[in-house]
């Protein structure tokens, strides 16, 4: 019920999605692309100014984007099916990461920079906790906060996305009594690594297998701050857990041993070997964050207001889940495993075919192109690289510029005479 605009809601959404998938292109590139497509259809010429598109992005309703994100997550999960051995139960993984925002006063107030950095020299940091489907690779829900908020309260907010009968996996940080007892209370099972203060002797408890023991945890005296008094009272005084010792033997490497606790008590239905394999698959979540932050470019968001940061992040999640849907569909049609298909290869296929799809004028042509996309995605198979090592080290050295240790405004005022002013073309040619 509004006047006809060049950037109406539907077109703005697709432009924003194209911008997200296209290596963080500038808004000017989006406007020029729309201008070129309108010229192809002999429509009226529009201005190259980006103001209309930027305003249109701000008008996108966040709740509509969240609905699209959730629908894509459900669609990807339905196409991927269930993990072998889970007996028709969803297996989810949880973890948190941080992303960098633009240095504005609003974002610094809401998502402050690390305290060790000087004022106006760092960037706001936003923490994201994500619930990830282990079978499809899609993200089902996220919670955001500043860096001061712990991961456990964020995960507790994600509990509404879990259903009775689900299984969730977490690292050692999530081995808290409140979280595990709350899961048992709601019929949700957990597989969590044990480390740090919770690390106990394998001699405790009752032996139920070669590398398994039955242990009992007692409710601590102090209530966690993220639980209400009613929730804390409802949690049982003790819970029984299954402690599994996992030993990894790789040729040429030292044996690795660690412990996992789980609420999956049936040894016949869920043997220790399956529990170990399931926990090791949690690494897929780390690869999922790498796809989001490095391959798609979500590591540094470019919008400058808190409201637009949420929308930009949601567009990245929509793009990620859309790609997971395409991978699941291609794997199902061509009878391949989802893990074998390259994420960045799928992104490249979609980038190259989007122009052809935009020019398709009928449903028959679009269906033909969609089938060609799935065929191309199925060909993007990852090579088999056993025992591959990828060190977190940088070969290319950064440029030897001085570090900016004060605000940019103060730096300009202090060094006004040192640096020559930048002249415009009119000043150079005397116009």
Coordinates of C-alpha atoms in Angstrom, one line a residue:
X1 CA 0.0 0.0 0.0
X2 CA 2.7 2.5 -0.9
X3 CA 3.7 4.3 -4.1
X4 CA 5.6 2.4 -6.7
X5 CA 9.3 2.7 -6.1
X6 CA 12.4 1.6 -8.0
X7 CA 13.6 -0.2 -5.0
X8 CA 10.5 -1.8 -3.7
X9 CA 10.7 -4.4 -0.9
X10 CA 11.1 -7.5 -3.0
X11 CA 13.7 -6.0 -5.3
X12 CA 15.6 -4.5 -2.4
X13 CA 15.7 -8.0 -0.7
X14 CA 17.2 -9.6 -3.8
X15 CA 19.6 -6.8 -4.4
X16 CA 20.8 -7.0 -0.7
X17 CA 21.2 -10.8 -1.1
X18 CA 23.1 -10.4 -4.4
X19 CA 25.3 -7.8 -2.6
X20 CA 26.0 -10.3 0.2
X21 CA 26.9 -13.1 -2.1
X22 CA 29.1 -11.0 -4.3
X23 CA 32.2 -10.5 -2.1
X24 CA 30.8 -7.5 -0.2
X25 CA 30.2 -5.3 -3.3
X26 CA 29.6 -1.6 -2.7
X27 CA 26.0 -0.2 -2.8
X28 CA 27.0 1.7 -6.0
X29 CA 27.6 -1.6 -7.8
X30 CA 24.1 -2.7 -6.9
X31 CA 22.5 0.5 -8.2
X32 CA 24.5 0.3 -11.4
X33 CA 23.4 -3.4 -11.8
X34 CA 19.8 -2.4 -11.4
X35 CA 20.3 0.5 -13.9
X36 CA 21.8 -1.9 -16.4
X37 CA 18.9 -4.4 -16.1
X38 CA 16.3 -1.6 -16.5
X39 CA 18.1 -0.5 -19.7
X40 CA 17.9 -4.1 -21.0
X41 CA 14.1 -3.9 -20.5
X42 CA 13.9 -0.4 -22.0
X43 CA 12.6 1.1 -18.8
X44 CA 13.2 4.6 -17.6
X45 CA 16.8 5.6 -16.6
X46 CA 17.4 5.9 -12.8
X47 CA 20.0 7.9 -11.0
X48 CA 23.3 6.3 -10.0
X49 CA 23.0 7.8 -6.5
X50 CA 22.9 5.2 -3.8
X51 CA 20.6 7.1 -1.4
X52 CA 17.4 5.4 -2.6
X53 CA 18.9 1.9 -2.2
X54 CA 20.4 2.6 1.2
X55 CA 17.0 4.0 2.4
X56 CA 15.2 1.0 1.0
X57 CA 17.5 -1.4 2.9
X58 CA 16.6 0.4 6.1
X59 CA 12.9 -0.2 5.4
X60 CA 13.3 -4.0 5.2
X61 CA 11.4 -5.5 8.1
X62 CA 13.7 -7.5 10.4
X63 CA 10.9 -10.0 11.4
X64 CA 10.4 -10.8 7.7
X65 CA 14.1 -11.6 7.3
X66 CA 14.1 -13.8 10.4
X67 CA 11.1 -15.7 8.9
X68 CA 12.9 -16.3 5.6
X69 CA 16.1 -17.4 7.6
X70 CA 14.1 -19.9 9.7
X71 CA 12.2 -21.3 6.6
X72 CA 15.5 -21.9 4.8
X73 CA 16.9 -23.7 7.8
X74 CA 13.9 -26.0 8.0
X75 CA 14.0 -26.6 4.2
X76 CA 17.8 -27.5 4.3
X77 CA 17.2 -29.9 7.2
X78 CA 14.3 -31.6 5.4
X79 CA 16.4 -32.1 2.3
X80 CA 19.5 -33.4 4.2
X81 CA 17.6 -35.9 6.4
X82 CA 19.2 -37.3 9.6
X83 CA 22.6 -38.5 10.7
X84 CA 23.2 -42.2 10.5
X85 CA 22.8 -43.8 13.9
X86 CA 20.8 -40.9 15.3
X87 CA 17.5 -42.9 14.8
X88 CA 15.6 -40.1 13.3
X89 CA 16.6 -37.5 15.9
X90 CA 18.0 -34.0 15.0
X91 CA 21.6 -33.5 16.0
X92 CA 22.5 -29.9 16.7
X93 CA 25.8 -28.2 17.6
X94 CA 26.3 -25.0 19.6
X95 CA 29.2 -22.6 19.7
X96 CA 30.0 -18.9 19.7
X97 CA 32.2 -16.5 17.7
X98 CA 32.8 -12.8 17.4
X99 CA 32.6 -10.4 14.4
X100 CA 34.0 -6.9 14.0
X101 CA 31.7 -3.8 13.4
X102 CA 32.3 -0.3 12.1
X103 CA 33.8 2.2 14.5
X104 CA 30.8 4.5 15.3
X105 CA 29.6 6.0 18.6
X106 CA 26.4 4.0 18.6
X107 CA 28.1 0.7 18.0
X108 CA 30.9 1.4 20.4
X109 CA 28.3 2.0 23.1
X110 CA 26.3 -1.2 22.4
X111 CA 29.2 -3.5 21.5
X112 CA 32.3 -2.0 23.1
X113 CA 35.8 -2.7 21.9
X114 CA 38.3 -4.8 24.0
X115 CA 39.5 -2.9 27.0
X116 CA 43.2 -3.3 26.1
X117 CA 42.8 -1.2 23.0
X118 CA 43.0 2.6 23.2
X119 CA 39.9 4.6 22.6
X120 CA 39.1 5.3 19.0
X121 CA 41.8 2.8 17.9
X122 CA 39.8 -0.4 18.1
X123 CA 36.5 -1.7 16.6
X124 CA 33.3 -2.8 18.3
X125 CA 33.0 -6.5 18.8
X126 CA 29.7 -8.4 18.6
X127 CA 29.4 -12.0 20.0
X128 CA 27.2 -14.5 18.1
X129 CA 26.0 -17.8 19.5
X130 CA 24.7 -20.1 16.9
X131 CA 22.7 -23.4 16.8
X132 CA 23.8 -25.5 13.9
X133 CA 22.2 -28.5 12.3
X134 CA 24.9 -31.2 12.0
X135 CA 23.2 -33.1 9.1
X136 CA 22.4 -30.2 6.7
X137 CA 25.0 -27.6 7.8
X138 CA 22.4 -24.9 8.2
X139 CA 22.1 -22.5 11.1
X140 CA 18.8 -22.7 12.9
X141 CA 19.0 -19.8 15.4
X142 CA 21.4 -17.1 16.6
X143 CA 21.7 -14.9 19.6
X144 CA 23.8 -11.7 19.7
X145 CA 25.4 -9.8 22.6
X146 CA 28.5 -7.7 23.4
X147 CA 31.8 -9.4 24.3
X148 CA 31.1 -9.1 28.0
X149 CA 28.2 -11.6 27.9
X150 CA 29.2 -15.3 28.5
X151 CA 28.3 -18.0 26.1
X152 CA 26.1 -20.0 28.5
X153 CA 23.4 -17.3 28.9
X154 CA 23.3 -17.0 25.1
X155 CA 22.9 -20.7 24.7
X156 CA 20.1 -20.7 27.3
X157 CA 18.3 -18.3 25.1
X158 CA 18.6 -20.7 22.2
X159 CA 16.9 -23.5 24.0
X160 CA 13.5 -22.5 22.6
X161 CA 14.8 -23.7 19.2
X162 CA 15.5 -27.2 20.5
X163 CA 12.7 -29.8 20.4
X164 CA 12.0 -32.8 22.7
X165 CA 14.1 -35.7 21.4
X166 CA 16.9 -33.5 19.9
X167 CA 20.6 -34.1 20.6
X168 CA 23.0 -31.2 21.0
X169 CA 26.8 -31.1 21.1
X170 CA 29.0 -28.6 22.8
X171 CA 32.7 -28.2 23.8
X172 CA 34.0 -28.2 27.3
X173 CA 32.6 -24.7 28.1
X174 CA 29.0 -26.2 28.0
X175 CA 29.7 -28.9 30.6
X176 CA 27.7 -27.0 33.3
X177 CA 25.3 -28.8 35.6
X178 CA 22.5 -26.3 35.0
X179 CA 22.6 -26.7 31.2
X180 CA 22.8 -30.5 31.3
X181 CA 20.1 -30.8 34.0
X182 CA 17.8 -28.4 32.1
X183 CA 18.3 -30.5 28.9
X184 CA 17.3 -33.7 30.8
X185 CA 14.3 -32.0 32.3
X186 CA 13.0 -31.1 28.8
X187 CA 13.8 -34.5 27.1
X188 CA 16.8 -33.2 25.2
X189 CA 20.1 -35.2 25.2
X190 CA 23.6 -33.7 25.2
X191 CA 27.1 -34.7 24.3
X192 CA 29.7 -32.5 25.9
X193 CA 33.5 -32.6 26.3
X194 CA 34.9 -32.6 29.8
X195 CA 37.9 -30.4 30.6
X196 CA 39.2 -28.0 33.2
X197 CA 37.5 -27.9 36.6
X198 CA 35.1 -30.7 35.6
X199 CA 37.9 -33.1 34.7
X200 CA 37.6 -36.1 37.0
X201 CA 39.4 -39.4 37.5
X202 CA 38.2 -42.2 35.3
X203 CA 38.1 -44.4 38.4
X204 CA 35.0 -42.6 39.8
X205 CA 31.5 -43.9 39.2
X206 CA 30.5 -47.4 38.1
X207 CA 32.2 -49.2 35.2
X208 CA 29.7 -50.1 32.4
X209 CA 32.2 -50.8 29.5
X210 CA 35.9 -50.8 28.6
X211 CA 36.0 -47.1 28.2
X212 CA 32.7 -46.1 29.8
X213 CA 31.5 -45.3 33.3
X214 CA 28.3 -44.2 34.9
X215 CA 28.7 -41.1 37.1
X216 CA 26.4 -38.9 39.2
X217 CA 26.6 -35.2 39.4
X218 CA 25.1 -33.2 42.3
X219 CA 23.3 -29.9 42.0
X220 CA 25.6 -27.0 43.1
X221 CA 24.7 -24.6 45.8
X222 CA 24.9 -21.4 43.8
X223 CA 22.2 -20.6 41.2
X224 CA 23.6 -19.4 37.8
X225 CA 22.5 -15.8 37.0
X226 CA 20.9 -16.8 33.7
X227 CA 18.3 -19.0 35.4
X228 CA 15.3 -17.8 37.3
X229 CA 14.5 -19.1 40.8
X230 CA 11.6 -21.1 39.4
X231 CA 13.8 -22.7 36.7
X232 CA 16.5 -23.4 39.3
X233 CA 14.0 -25.1 41.6
X234 CA 12.7 -27.3 38.8
X235 CA 16.1 -28.7 38.1
X236 CA 16.7 -32.1 39.7
X237 CA 19.1 -32.5 42.7
X238 CA 21.2 -35.1 40.9
X239 CA 21.6 -36.3 37.3
X240 CA 23.2 -39.5 36.0
X241 CA 25.6 -39.2 33.1
X242 CA 27.6 -41.5 30.9
X243 CA 31.4 -40.8 30.9
X244 CA 33.1 -42.0 27.7
X245 CA 36.9 -42.0 27.2
X246 CA 37.8 -41.4 23.6
X247 CA 41.2 -42.4 22.2
X248 CA 42.4 -41.3 18.8
X249 CA 45.2 -43.3 17.1
X250 CA 46.7 -41.9 13.9
X251 CA 49.7 -43.2 12.2
X252 CA 52.7 -41.0 12.8
X253 CA 51.0 -39.1 15.6
X254 CA 50.9 -39.4 19.4
X255 CA 47.7 -40.9 20.7
X256 CA 45.1 -38.3 21.8
X257 CA 42.8 -39.0 24.7
X258 CA 39.9 -36.9 26.0
X259 CA 36.6 -37.5 27.9
X260 CA 33.0 -36.8 26.9
X261 CA 29.9 -36.9 29.1
X262 CA 26.5 -37.6 27.6
X263 CA 22.9 -38.1 28.7
X264 CA 22.5 -40.8 26.1
X265 CA 22.4 -43.8 28.5
X266 CA 21.4 -46.7 26.2
X267 CA 24.7 -48.4 25.2
X268 CA 23.1 -50.6 22.6
X269 CA 21.3 -47.9 20.7
X270 CA 24.2 -45.4 21.1
X271 CA 27.5 -47.2 21.5
X272 CA 30.7 -45.5 22.6
X273 CA 32.2 -45.5 19.1
X274 CA 29.2 -43.6 17.7
X275 CA 29.4 -41.1 20.6
X276 CA 33.0 -40.5 19.8
X277 CA 32.4 -40.1 16.1
X278 CA 29.4 -37.8 16.8
X279 CA 31.5 -35.5 19.0
X280 CA 34.3 -35.3 16.4
X281 CA 31.8 -34.2 13.8
X282 CA 31.3 -31.1 15.9
X283 CA 34.2 -29.6 14.0
X284 CA 31.8 -29.0 11.1
X285 CA 30.5 -26.0 13.1
X286 CA 33.9 -24.5 13.1
X287 CA 34.0 -24.9 9.3
X288 CA 30.5 -23.4 9.2
X289 CA 31.8 -20.2 10.9
X290 CA 34.8 -20.2 8.5
X291 CA 32.4 -20.3 5.6
X292 CA 30.3 -17.4 7.0
X293 CA 33.2 -15.2 8.2
X294 CA 35.9 -15.9 5.6
X295 CA 34.2 -17.2 2.4
X296 CA 31.1 -14.9 2.6
X297 CA 32.9 -12.0 4.4
X298 CA 30.8 -11.7 7.6
X299 CA 33.9 -11.2 9.7
X300 CA 33.6 -7.4 9.2
X301 CA 30.1 -5.9 8.9
X302 CA 29.9 -2.6 7.0
X303 CA 26.7 -1.0 8.2
X304 CA 27.0 1.7 10.8
X305 CA 23.8 1.5 12.9
X306 CA 22.7 -1.2 15.4
X307 CA 19.5 -1.8 13.5
X308 CA 21.2 -2.3 10.2
X309 CA 23.9 -4.5 11.8
X310 CA 21.1 -7.0 12.7
X311 CA 19.7 -6.9 9.2
X312 CA 23.1 -7.3 7.5
X313 CA 23.9 -10.2 9.8
X314 CA 20.5 -11.8 9.0
X315 CA 21.2 -11.4 5.2
X316 CA 24.5 -13.3 5.7
X317 CA 22.6 -16.1 7.5
X318 CA 20.0 -16.2 4.8
X319 CA 22.7 -16.5 2.1
X320 CA 24.4 -19.2 4.1
X321 CA 21.2 -21.3 4.6
X322 CA 20.3 -20.8 0.9
X323 CA 23.6 -22.2 -0.1
X324 CA 23.2 -25.2 2.3
X325 CA 19.8 -25.8 0.7
X326 CA 21.3 -25.9 -2.8
X327 CA 24.1 -28.2 -1.6
X328 CA 21.6 -30.6 0.1
X329 CA 19.4 -30.7 -3.0
X330 CA 22.3 -31.3 -5.4
X331 CA 23.7 -34.0 -3.1
X332 CA 20.3 -35.7 -2.9
X333 CA 19.8 -35.7 -6.7
X334 CA 23.3 -36.8 -7.6
X335 CA 23.6 -39.3 -4.7
X336 CA 26.6 -37.6 -3.0
X337 CA 27.4 -36.8 0.6
X338 CA 26.8 -33.2 1.7
X339 CA 30.3 -33.0 3.3
X340 CA 31.9 -33.8 -0.1
X341 CA 30.5 -30.7 -1.9
X342 CA 32.5 -27.4 -1.7
X343 CA 30.8 -24.4 0.0
X344 CA 32.9 -21.8 -1.8
X345 CA 32.5 -23.7 -5.1
X346 CA 28.7 -23.6 -4.7
X347 CA 28.9 -19.8 -4.0
X348 CA 30.9 -19.4 -7.2
X349 CA 28.3 -21.4 -9.2
X350 CA 25.5 -19.2 -7.9
X351 CA 27.4 -16.0 -8.6
X352 CA 27.9 -17.0 -12.2
X353 CA 24.4 -18.2 -12.9
X354 CA 22.6 -15.3 -11.2
X355 CA 22.9 -13.1 -14.3
X356 CA 21.4 -15.8 -16.5
X357 CA 18.6 -16.3 -14.1
X358 CA 17.8 -12.6 -14.0
X359 CA 17.5 -12.5 -17.8
X360 CA 15.3 -15.7 -18.0
X361 CA 11.8 -14.6 -19.1
X362 CA 9.7 -17.8 -18.5
X363 CA 9.4 -20.6 -16.0
X364 CA 10.7 -23.2 -18.4
X365 CA 14.0 -21.4 -18.9
X366 CA 14.3 -20.8 -15.2
X367 CA 13.7 -24.5 -14.4
X368 CA 16.3 -25.5 -17.0
X369 CA 18.8 -23.1 -15.5
X370 CA 18.1 -24.3 -11.9
X371 CA 18.8 -27.9 -13.0
X372 CA 22.0 -26.7 -14.6
X373 CA 23.0 -25.0 -11.3
X374 CA 22.4 -28.2 -9.3
X375 CA 24.5 -30.2 -11.9
X376 CA 27.3 -27.7 -11.6
X377 CA 27.2 -27.7 -7.8
X378 CA 27.4 -31.5 -7.7
X379 CA 30.7 -31.2 -9.7
X380 CA 32.2 -29.0 -7.0
X381 CA 33.6 -32.0 -5.1
X382 CA 36.3 -31.4 -2.4
X383 CA 39.5 -33.4 -3.0
X384 CA 40.5 -36.1 -0.5
X385 CA 43.3 -34.6 1.7
X386 CA 44.1 -37.0 4.6
X387 CA 46.1 -35.6 7.5
X388 CA 46.1 -32.1 6.0
X389 CA 47.5 -29.4 8.2
X390 CA 46.4 -25.7 7.9
X391 CA 48.5 -23.6 10.3
X392 CA 47.0 -20.2 11.3
X393 CA 49.9 -18.2 10.0
X394 CA 50.2 -15.4 7.4
X395 CA 52.8 -15.5 4.7
X396 CA 52.1 -12.1 3.1
X397 CA 53.5 -9.3 5.3
X398 CA 51.4 -6.2 6.0
X399 CA 52.6 -2.8 4.7
X400 CA 54.9 -0.9 7.0
X401 CA 52.6 1.9 7.8
X402 CA 52.6 3.6 11.2
X403 CA 50.0 2.4 13.7
X404 CA 47.1 4.7 14.4
X405 CA 47.4 5.1 18.2
X406 CA 45.0 8.1 18.5
X407 CA 41.7 9.0 16.9
X408 CA 41.9 9.9 13.2
X409 CA 40.6 13.4 13.8
X410 CA 43.4 14.1 16.3
X411 CA 46.0 12.5 14.0
X412 CA 44.9 14.9 11.2
X413 CA 45.1 17.9 13.4
X414 CA 48.5 17.0 14.8
X415 CA 50.0 16.2 11.3
X416 CA 48.3 18.9 9.2
X417 CA 51.6 20.5 8.2
X418 CA 53.5 17.2 7.7
X419 CA 51.3 15.8 4.9
X420 CA 50.5 17.8 1.7
X421 CA 46.7 18.3 1.0
X422 CA 45.0 16.2 -1.6
X423 CA 44.0 18.4 -4.5
X424 CA 40.9 18.0 -6.6
X425 CA 41.0 17.7 -10.4
X426 CA 39.5 21.2 -10.7
X427 CA 42.4 22.6 -8.5
X428 CA 45.0 20.8 -10.5
X429 CA 43.8 22.0 -13.9
X430 CA 42.8 25.4 -12.7
X431 CA 39.1 25.1 -13.5

